[in-house]
Short mmCIF file of C-alpha atoms in Angstrom, two decimals:
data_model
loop_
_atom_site.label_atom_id
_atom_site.label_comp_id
_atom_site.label_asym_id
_atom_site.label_seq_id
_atom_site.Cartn_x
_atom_site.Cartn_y
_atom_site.Cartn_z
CA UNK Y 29 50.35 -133.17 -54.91
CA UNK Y 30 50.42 -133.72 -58.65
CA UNK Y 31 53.04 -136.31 -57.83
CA UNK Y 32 50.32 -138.26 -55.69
CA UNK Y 33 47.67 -137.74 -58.18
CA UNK Y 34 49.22 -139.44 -60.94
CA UNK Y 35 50.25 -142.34 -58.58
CA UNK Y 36 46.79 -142.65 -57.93
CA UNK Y 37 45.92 -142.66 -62.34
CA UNK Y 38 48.70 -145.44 -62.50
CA UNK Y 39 47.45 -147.42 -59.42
CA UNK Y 40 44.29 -147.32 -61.02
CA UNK Y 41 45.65 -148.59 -64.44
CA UNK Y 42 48.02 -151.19 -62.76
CA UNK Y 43 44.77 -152.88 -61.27
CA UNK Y 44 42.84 -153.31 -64.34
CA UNK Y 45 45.87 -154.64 -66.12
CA UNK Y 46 47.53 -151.90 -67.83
CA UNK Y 47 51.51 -153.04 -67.36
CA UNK Y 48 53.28 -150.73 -65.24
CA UNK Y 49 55.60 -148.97 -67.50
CA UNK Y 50 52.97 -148.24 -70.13
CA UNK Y 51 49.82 -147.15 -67.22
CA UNK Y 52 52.96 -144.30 -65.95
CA UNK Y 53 53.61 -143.11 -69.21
CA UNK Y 54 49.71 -142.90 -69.14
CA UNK Y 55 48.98 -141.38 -66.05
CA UNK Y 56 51.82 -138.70 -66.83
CA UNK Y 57 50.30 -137.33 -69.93
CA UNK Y 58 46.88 -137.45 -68.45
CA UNK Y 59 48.32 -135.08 -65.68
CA UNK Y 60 50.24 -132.88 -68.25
CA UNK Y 61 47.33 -132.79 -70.70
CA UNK Y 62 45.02 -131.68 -67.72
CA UNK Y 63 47.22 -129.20 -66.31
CA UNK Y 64 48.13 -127.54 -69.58
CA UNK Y 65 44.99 -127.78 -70.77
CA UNK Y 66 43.45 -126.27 -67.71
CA UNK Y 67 45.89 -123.56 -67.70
CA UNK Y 68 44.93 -122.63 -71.01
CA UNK Y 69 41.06 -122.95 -70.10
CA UNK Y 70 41.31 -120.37 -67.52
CA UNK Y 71 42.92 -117.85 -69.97
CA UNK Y 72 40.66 -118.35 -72.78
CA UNK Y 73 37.12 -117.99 -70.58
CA UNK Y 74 38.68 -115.39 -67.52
CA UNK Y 75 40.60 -112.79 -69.98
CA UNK Y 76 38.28 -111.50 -71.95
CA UNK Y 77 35.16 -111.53 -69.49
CA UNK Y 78 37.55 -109.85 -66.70
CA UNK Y 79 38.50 -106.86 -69.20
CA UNK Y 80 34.81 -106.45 -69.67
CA UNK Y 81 33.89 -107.13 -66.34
CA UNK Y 82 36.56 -104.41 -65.54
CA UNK Y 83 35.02 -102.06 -68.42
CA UNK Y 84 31.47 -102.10 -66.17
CA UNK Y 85 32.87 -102.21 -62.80
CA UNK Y 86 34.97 -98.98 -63.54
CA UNK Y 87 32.52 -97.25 -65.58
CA UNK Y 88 29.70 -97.81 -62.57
CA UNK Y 89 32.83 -97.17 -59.75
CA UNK Y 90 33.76 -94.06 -61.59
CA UNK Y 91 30.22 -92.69 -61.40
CA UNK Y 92 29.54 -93.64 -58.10
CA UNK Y 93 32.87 -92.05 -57.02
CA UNK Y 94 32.63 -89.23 -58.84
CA UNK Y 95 29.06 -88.09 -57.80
CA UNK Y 96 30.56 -88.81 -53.92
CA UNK Y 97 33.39 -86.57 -54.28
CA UNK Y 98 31.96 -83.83 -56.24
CA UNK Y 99 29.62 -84.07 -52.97
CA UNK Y 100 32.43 -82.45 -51.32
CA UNK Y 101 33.26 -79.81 -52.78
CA UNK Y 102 37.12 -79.62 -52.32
CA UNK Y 103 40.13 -79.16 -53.77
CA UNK Y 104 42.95 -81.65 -53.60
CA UNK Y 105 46.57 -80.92 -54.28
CA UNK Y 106 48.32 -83.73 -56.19
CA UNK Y 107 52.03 -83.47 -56.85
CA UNK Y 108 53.26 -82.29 -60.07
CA UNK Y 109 49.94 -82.36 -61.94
CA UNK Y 110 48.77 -79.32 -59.28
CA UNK Y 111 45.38 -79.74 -58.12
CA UNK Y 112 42.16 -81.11 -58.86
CA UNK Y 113 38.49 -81.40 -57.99
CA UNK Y 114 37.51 -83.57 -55.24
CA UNK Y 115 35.06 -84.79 -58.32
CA UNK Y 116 37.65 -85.79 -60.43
CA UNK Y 117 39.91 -87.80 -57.34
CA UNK Y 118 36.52 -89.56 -56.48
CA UNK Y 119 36.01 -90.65 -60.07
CA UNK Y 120 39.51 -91.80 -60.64
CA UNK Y 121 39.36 -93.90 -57.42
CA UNK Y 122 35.84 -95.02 -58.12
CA UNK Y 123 36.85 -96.10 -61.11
CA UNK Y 124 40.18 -97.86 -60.40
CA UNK Y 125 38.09 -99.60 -57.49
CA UNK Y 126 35.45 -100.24 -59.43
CA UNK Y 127 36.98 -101.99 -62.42
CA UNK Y 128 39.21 -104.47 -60.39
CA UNK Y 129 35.76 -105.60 -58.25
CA UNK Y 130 34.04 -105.88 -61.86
CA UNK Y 131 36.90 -108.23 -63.13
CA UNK Y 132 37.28 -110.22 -60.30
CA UNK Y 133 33.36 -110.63 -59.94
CA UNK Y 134 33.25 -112.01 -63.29
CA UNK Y 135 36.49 -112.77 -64.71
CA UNK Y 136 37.46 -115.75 -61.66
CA UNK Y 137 34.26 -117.84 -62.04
CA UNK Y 138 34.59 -117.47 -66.05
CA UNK Y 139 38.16 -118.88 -65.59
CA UNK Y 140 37.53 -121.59 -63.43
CA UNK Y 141 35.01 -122.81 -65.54
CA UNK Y 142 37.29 -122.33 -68.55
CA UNK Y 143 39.98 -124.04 -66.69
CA UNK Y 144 37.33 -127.01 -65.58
CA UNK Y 145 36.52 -127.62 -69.15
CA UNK Y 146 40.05 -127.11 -70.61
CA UNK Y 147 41.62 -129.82 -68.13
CA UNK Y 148 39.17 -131.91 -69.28
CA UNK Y 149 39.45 -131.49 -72.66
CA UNK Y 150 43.48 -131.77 -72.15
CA UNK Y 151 43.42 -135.06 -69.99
CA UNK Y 152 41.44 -137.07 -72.46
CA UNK Y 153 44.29 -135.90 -74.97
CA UNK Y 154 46.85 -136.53 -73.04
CA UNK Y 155 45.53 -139.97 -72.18
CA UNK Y 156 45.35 -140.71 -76.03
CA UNK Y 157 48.88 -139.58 -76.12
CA UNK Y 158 49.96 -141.85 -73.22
CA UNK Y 159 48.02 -144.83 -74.44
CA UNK Y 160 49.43 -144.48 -78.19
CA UNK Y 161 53.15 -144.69 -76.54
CA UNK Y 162 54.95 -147.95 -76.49
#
């Protein structure tokens, strides 16, 4: 795939007169600069607003699932800790479900637009790179 897209870059060159050699080097780093870039996009914008979006998604899971299984009333043996409330199991799991759906809610759209904006960002560098090549 990346193979075919930086055909296409150096087909594109080729036909408005870039010489062949130079319009691969080109295309290359505009490929490299994108995909590093990108990569580096993604981890700057999704990181942070995951761990917060995990922060919010436990803290409102662990409510949720504690109020549910205090609701019961039970107890619930767990090996080697003993046992606990059916309270407390419903607000561990509520928050364990709770803060993996709060960083996936937020933290995948923040990366892809981090990622969006980083590839660009690292193609036009990796263009200038390319071009200043002889």
């Amino acid at each position: 795939m990346a193979a075919g897209a930086e055909a296409q870059v150096a087909t594109a060159l080729d036909s408005i007169g870039i010489p062949a050699g130079r319009s691969d080097r080109v295309s290359g780093a505009t490929l490299a600069g994108a995909g590093i870039g990108g990569a580096a996009g993604a981890v700057v914008a999704g990181a942070p607003v995951a761990a917060a979006g995990a922060v919010v998604g436990g803290l409102i899971g662990g409510t949720i699932g504690g109020i549910a299984g205090a609701a019961l009333g039970t107890v619930i043996p767990v090996p080697i800790i003993g046992t606990i409330t059916s309270g407390v199991a419903g607000t561990a799991l509520g928050a364990a479900a709770g803060a993996a759906a709060g960083a996936a809610v937020v933290g995948i759209p923040a990366a892809a637009v981090g990622a969006i904006a980083g590839g660009t960002v690292g193609a036009g560098f990796g263009a200038g790179v390319g071009v200043g090549q002889s």
